[in-house]
XYZ file of N, CA and C in Angstrom:
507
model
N -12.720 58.946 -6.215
C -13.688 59.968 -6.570
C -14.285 60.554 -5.294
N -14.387 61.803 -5.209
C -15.354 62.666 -3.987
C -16.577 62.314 -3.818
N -16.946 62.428 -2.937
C -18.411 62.457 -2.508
C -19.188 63.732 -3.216
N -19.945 63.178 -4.573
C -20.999 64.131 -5.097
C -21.814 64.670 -4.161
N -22.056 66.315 -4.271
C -22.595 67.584 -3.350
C -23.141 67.967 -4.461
N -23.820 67.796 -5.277
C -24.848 68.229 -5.911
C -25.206 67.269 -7.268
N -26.121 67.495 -7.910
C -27.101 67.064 -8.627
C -25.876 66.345 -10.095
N -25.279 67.270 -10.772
C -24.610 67.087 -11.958
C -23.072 66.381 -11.397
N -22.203 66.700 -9.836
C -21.620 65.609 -9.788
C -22.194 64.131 -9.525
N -23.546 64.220 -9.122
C -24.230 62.494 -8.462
C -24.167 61.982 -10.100
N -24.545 62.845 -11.054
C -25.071 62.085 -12.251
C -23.786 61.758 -13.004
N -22.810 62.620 -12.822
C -21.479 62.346 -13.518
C -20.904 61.159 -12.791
N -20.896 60.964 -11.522
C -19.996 59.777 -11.014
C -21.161 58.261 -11.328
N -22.703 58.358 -11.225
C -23.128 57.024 -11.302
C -22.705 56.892 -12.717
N -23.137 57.504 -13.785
C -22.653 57.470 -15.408
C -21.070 56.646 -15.168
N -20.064 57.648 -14.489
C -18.623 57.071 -14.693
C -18.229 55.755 -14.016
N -19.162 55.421 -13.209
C -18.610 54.231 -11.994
C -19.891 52.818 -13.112
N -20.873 53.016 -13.697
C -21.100 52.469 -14.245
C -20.199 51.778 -15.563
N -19.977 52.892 -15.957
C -19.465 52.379 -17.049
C -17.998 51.408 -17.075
N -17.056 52.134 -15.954
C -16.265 51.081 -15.742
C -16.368 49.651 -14.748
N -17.835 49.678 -14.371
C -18.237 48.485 -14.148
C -18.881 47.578 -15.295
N -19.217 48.118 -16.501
C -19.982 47.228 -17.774
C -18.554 46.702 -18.305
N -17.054 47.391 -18.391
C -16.119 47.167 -18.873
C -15.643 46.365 -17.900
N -15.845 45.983 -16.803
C -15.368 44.604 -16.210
C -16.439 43.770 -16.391
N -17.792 43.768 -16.200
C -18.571 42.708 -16.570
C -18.252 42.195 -17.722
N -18.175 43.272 -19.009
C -17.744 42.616 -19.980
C -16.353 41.664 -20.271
N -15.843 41.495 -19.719
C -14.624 40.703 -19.400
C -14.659 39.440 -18.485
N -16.033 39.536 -18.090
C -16.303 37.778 -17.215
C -16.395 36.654 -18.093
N -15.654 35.812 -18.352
C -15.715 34.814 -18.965
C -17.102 34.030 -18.975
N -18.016 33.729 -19.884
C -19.329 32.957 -20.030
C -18.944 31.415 -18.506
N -18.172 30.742 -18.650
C -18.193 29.652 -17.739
C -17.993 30.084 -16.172
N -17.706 31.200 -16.534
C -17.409 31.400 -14.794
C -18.695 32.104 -13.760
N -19.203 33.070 -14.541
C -20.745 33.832 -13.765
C -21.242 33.395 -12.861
N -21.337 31.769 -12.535
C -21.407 31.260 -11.321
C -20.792 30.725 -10.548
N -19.569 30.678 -10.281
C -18.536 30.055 -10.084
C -18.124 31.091 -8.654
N -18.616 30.383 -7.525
C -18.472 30.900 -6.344
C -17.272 31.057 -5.680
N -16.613 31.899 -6.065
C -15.341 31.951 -5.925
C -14.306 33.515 -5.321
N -15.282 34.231 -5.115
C -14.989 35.552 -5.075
C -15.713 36.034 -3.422
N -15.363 36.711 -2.634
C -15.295 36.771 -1.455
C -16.853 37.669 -1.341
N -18.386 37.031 -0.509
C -19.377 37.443 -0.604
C -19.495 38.729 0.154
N -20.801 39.238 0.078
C -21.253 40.689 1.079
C -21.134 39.968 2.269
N -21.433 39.040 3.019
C -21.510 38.576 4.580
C -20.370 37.902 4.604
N -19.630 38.695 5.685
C -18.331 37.816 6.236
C -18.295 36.241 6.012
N -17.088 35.984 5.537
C -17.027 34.448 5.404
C -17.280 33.914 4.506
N -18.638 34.508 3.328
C -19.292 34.164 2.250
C -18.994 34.354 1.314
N -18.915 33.355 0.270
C -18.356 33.409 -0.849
C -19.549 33.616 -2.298
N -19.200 34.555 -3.169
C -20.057 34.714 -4.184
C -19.834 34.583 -5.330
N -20.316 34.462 -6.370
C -20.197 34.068 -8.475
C -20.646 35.925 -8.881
N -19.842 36.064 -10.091
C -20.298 37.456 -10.336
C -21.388 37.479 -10.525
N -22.698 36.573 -10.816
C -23.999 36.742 -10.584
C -24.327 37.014 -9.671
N -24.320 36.333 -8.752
C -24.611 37.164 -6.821
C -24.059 38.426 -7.095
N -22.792 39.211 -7.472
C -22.557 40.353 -7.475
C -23.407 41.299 -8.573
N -23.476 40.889 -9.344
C -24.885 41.693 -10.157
C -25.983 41.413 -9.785
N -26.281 40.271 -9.375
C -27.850 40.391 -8.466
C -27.728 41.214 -7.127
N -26.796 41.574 -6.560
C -26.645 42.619 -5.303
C -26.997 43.654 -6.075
N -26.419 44.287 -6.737
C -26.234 45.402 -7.718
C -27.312 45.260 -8.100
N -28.868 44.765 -8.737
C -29.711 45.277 -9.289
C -30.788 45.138 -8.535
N -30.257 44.060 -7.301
C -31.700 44.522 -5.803
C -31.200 46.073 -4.973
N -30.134 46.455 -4.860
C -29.877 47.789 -4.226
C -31.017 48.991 -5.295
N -30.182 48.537 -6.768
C -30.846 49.672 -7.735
C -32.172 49.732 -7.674
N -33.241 48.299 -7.556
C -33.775 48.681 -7.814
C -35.052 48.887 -6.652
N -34.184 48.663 -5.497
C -34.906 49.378 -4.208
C -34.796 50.554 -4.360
N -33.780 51.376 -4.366
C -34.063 52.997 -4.652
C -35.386 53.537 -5.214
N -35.246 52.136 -6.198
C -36.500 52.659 -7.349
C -37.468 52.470 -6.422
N -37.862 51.414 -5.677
C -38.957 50.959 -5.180
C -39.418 52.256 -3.940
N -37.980 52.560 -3.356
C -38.030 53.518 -2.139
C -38.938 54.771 -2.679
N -38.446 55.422 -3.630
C -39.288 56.425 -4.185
C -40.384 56.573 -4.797
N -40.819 55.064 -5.699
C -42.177 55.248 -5.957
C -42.949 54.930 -4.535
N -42.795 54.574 -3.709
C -43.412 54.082 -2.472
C -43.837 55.615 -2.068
N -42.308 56.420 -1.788
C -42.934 57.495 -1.569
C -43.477 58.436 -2.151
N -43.488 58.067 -2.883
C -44.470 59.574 -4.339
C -45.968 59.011 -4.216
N -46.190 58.001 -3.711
C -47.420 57.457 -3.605
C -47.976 57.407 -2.475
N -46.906 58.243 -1.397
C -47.787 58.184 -0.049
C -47.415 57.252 0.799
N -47.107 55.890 0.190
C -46.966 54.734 1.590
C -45.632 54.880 2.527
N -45.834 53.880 3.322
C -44.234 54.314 4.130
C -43.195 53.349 3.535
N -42.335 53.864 3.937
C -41.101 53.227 3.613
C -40.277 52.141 4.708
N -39.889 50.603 4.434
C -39.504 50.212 5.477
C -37.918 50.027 5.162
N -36.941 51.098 5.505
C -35.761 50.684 5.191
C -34.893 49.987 5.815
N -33.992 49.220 5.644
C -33.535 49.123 3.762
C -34.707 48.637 3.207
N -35.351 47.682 3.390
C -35.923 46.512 2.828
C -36.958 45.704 3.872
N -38.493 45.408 3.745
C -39.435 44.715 4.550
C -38.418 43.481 4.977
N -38.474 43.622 6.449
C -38.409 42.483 7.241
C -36.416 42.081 7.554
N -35.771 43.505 6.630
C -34.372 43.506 7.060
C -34.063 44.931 7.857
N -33.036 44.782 8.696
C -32.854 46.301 9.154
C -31.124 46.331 9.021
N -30.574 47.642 8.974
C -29.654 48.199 8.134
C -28.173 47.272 8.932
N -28.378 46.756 9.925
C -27.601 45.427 10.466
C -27.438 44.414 10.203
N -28.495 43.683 9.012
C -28.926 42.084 8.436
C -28.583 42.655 7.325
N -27.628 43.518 6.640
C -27.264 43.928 4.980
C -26.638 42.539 4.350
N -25.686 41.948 5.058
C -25.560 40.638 5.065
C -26.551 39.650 4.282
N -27.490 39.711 5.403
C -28.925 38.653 4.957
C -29.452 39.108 3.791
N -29.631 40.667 3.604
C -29.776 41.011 2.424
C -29.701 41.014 1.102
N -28.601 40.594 1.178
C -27.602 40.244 0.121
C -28.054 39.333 -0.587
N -28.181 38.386 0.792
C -28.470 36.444 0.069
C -29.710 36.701 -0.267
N -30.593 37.288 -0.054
C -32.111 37.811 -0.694
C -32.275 37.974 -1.808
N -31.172 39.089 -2.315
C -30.866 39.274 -3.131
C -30.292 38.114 -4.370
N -29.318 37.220 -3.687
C -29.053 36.233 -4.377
C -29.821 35.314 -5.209
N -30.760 35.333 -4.006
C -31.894 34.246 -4.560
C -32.844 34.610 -5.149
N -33.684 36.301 -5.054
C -34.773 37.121 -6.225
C -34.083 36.871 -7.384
N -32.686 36.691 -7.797
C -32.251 36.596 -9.175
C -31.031 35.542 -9.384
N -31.644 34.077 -8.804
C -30.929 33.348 -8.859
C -30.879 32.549 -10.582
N -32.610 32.496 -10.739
C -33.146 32.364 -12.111
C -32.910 32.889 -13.054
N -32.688 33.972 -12.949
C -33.064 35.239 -14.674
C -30.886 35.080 -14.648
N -31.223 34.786 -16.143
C -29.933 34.566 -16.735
C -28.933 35.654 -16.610
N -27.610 35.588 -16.900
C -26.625 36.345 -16.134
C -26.693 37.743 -17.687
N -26.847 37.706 -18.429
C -26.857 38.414 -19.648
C -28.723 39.002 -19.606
N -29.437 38.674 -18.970
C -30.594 39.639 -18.945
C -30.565 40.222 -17.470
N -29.188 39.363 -16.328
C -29.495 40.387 -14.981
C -28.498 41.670 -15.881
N -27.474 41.735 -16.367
C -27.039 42.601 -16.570
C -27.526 43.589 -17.567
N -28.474 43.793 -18.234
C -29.609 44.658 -18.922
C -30.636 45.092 -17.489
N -31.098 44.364 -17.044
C -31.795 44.501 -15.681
C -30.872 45.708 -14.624
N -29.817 45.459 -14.692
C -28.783 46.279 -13.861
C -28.779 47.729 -14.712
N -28.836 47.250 -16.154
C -28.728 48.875 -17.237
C -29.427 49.619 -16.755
N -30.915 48.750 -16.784
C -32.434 49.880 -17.270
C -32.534 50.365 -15.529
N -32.253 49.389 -14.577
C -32.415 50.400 -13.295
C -31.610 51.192 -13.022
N -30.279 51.023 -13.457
C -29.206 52.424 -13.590
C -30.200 54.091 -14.293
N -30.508 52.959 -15.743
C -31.236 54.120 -16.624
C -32.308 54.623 -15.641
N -33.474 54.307 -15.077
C -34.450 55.115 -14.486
C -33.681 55.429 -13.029
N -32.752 55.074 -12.605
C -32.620 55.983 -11.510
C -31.626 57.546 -12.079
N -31.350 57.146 -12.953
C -30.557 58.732 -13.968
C -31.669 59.554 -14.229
N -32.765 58.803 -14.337
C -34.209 59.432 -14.908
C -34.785 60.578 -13.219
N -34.321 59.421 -12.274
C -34.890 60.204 -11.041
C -34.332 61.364 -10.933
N -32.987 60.935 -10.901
C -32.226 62.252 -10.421
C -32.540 63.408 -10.890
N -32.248 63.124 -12.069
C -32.627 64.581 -13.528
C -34.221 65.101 -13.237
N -34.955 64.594 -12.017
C -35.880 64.637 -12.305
C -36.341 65.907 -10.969
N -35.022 65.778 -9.929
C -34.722 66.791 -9.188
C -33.855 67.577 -9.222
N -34.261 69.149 -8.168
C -32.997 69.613 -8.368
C -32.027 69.534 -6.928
N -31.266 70.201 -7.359
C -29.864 70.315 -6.256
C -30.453 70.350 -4.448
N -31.992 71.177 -4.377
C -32.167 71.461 -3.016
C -33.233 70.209 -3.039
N -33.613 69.980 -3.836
C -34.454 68.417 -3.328
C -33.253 67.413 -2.958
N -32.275 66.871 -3.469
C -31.334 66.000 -3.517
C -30.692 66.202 -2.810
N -30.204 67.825 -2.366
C -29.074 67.448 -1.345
C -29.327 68.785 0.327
N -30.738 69.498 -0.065
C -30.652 70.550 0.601
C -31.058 70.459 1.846
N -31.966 69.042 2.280
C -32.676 68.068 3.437
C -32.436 66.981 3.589
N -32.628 66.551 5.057
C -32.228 65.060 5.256
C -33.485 64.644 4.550
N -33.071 63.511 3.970
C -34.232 62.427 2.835
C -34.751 61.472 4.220
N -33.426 60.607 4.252
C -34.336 59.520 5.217
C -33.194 59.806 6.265
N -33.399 59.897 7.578
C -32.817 60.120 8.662
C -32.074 61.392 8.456
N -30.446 61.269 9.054
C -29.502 62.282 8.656
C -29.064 62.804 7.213
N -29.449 61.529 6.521
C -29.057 61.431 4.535
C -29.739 62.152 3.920
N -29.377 63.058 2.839
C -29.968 64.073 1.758
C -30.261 62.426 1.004
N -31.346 62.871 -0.374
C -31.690 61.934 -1.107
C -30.614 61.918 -2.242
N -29.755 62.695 -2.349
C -28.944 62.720 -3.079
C -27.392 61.202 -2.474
N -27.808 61.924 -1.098
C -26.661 60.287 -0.673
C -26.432 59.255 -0.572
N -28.110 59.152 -0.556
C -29.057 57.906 -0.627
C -28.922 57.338 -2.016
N -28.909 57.438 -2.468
C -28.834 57.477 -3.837
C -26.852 56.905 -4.296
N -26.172 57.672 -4.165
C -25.056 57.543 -4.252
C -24.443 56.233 -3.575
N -25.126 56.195 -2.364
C -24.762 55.017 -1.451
C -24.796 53.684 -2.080
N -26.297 54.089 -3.119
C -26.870 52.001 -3.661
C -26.202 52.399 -5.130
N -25.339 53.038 -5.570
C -25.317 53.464 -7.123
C -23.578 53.062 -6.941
N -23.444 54.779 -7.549
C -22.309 54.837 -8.058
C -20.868 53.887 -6.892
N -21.370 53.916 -5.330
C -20.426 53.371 -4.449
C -20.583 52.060 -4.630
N -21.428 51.610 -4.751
C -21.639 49.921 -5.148
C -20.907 49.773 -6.667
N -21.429 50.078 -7.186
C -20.642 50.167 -8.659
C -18.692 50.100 -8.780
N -18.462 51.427 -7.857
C -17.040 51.242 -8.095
C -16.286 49.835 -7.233
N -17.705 49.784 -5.724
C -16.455 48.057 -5.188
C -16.768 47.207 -6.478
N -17.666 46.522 -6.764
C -18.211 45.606 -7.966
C -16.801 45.615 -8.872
N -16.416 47.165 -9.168
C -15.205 47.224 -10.411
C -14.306 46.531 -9.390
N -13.640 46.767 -8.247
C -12.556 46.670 -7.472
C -12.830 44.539 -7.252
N -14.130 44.544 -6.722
C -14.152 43.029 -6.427
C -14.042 41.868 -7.575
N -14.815 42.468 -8.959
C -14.049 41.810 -10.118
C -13.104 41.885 -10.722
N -11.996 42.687 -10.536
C -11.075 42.928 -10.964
C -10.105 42.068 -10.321
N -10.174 41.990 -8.617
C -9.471 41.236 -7.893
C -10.008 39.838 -8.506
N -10.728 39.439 -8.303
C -11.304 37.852 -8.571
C -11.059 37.382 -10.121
N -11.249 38.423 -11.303
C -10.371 37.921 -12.556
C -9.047 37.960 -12.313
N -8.280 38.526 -11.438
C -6.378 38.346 -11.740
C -6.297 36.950 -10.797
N -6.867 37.064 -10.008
C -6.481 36.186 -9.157
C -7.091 34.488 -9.430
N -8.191 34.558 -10.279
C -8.750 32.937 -10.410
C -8.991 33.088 -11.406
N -9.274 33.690 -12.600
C -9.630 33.889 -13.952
C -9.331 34.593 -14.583
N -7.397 35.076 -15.058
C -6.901 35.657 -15.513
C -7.057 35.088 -16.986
């Protein structure tokens, strides 16, 4: 898929890269969700499709966090307080562990509803807010966006797909 350049392709590809990511989640076998077996975000590291949906719903729902932060004035520390865009790695395992607890069938509703309000954001701009200025550095907010969404979404399809043929066919 291309790199969305405006408003109605960003919303068409997170919609499409979602959905064929719910159609591989839906295909994870109940015994396996933790079953560390699938090659992690930090070199070397190995992850359970829970770590991969808990990546997936700390990215989503920093976006979220990124923008109410800024609609409210405060600053923004990106990616994330106390990581910088070199420790994505460390990030990750952050990630691992904010949703090591919450069960693998409510992270993936958790993954829905922040999909759902970041569809809510978008729709909520238009084409020259999203893509007509750099948002944060060189990035329109539209790329920003695309970057923690729909591109995360389609590896997720690619990394479970490999890890069901290969250990849980």
């Amino acid at each position: 898929m291309s790199v969305p350049q405006n408003k109605t392709d960003l919303l068409s590809a997170i919609q499409k890269e979602h959905r064929k990511l719910s159609s591989e989640i839906a295909l994870i076998p109940a015994e396996f969700v933790l079953d560390k077996t699938m090659d992690g975000h930090a070199k070397g590291s190995k992850m359970s499709p829970h770590n991969l949906i808990s990546y997936l719903v700390g990215w989503n729902e920093l976006v979220l966090k990124w923008h109410a932060k800024i609609a409210s004035g405060e600053k923004v520390d990106f990616p994330e307080t106390g990581f910088k865009w070199n420790e994505l790695g460390s990030l990750a395992g952050k990630f691992y562990k904010d949703y090591e607890g919450v069960p693998f069938d409510n992270l993936v509703v958790r993954l829905n509803s922040a999909k759902d309000k970041i569809v809510e954001l978008v729709e909520s701009h238009d084409d020259s807010e999203l893509y007509g200025k750099p948002w944060y550095e060189k990035w329109t907010m539209g790329r920003m966006i695309q970057f923690n969404t729909s591109s995360p979404y389609t590896n997720a399809c690619g990394r479970l797909r490999k890890w069901r043929k290969s250990s849980h066919a």
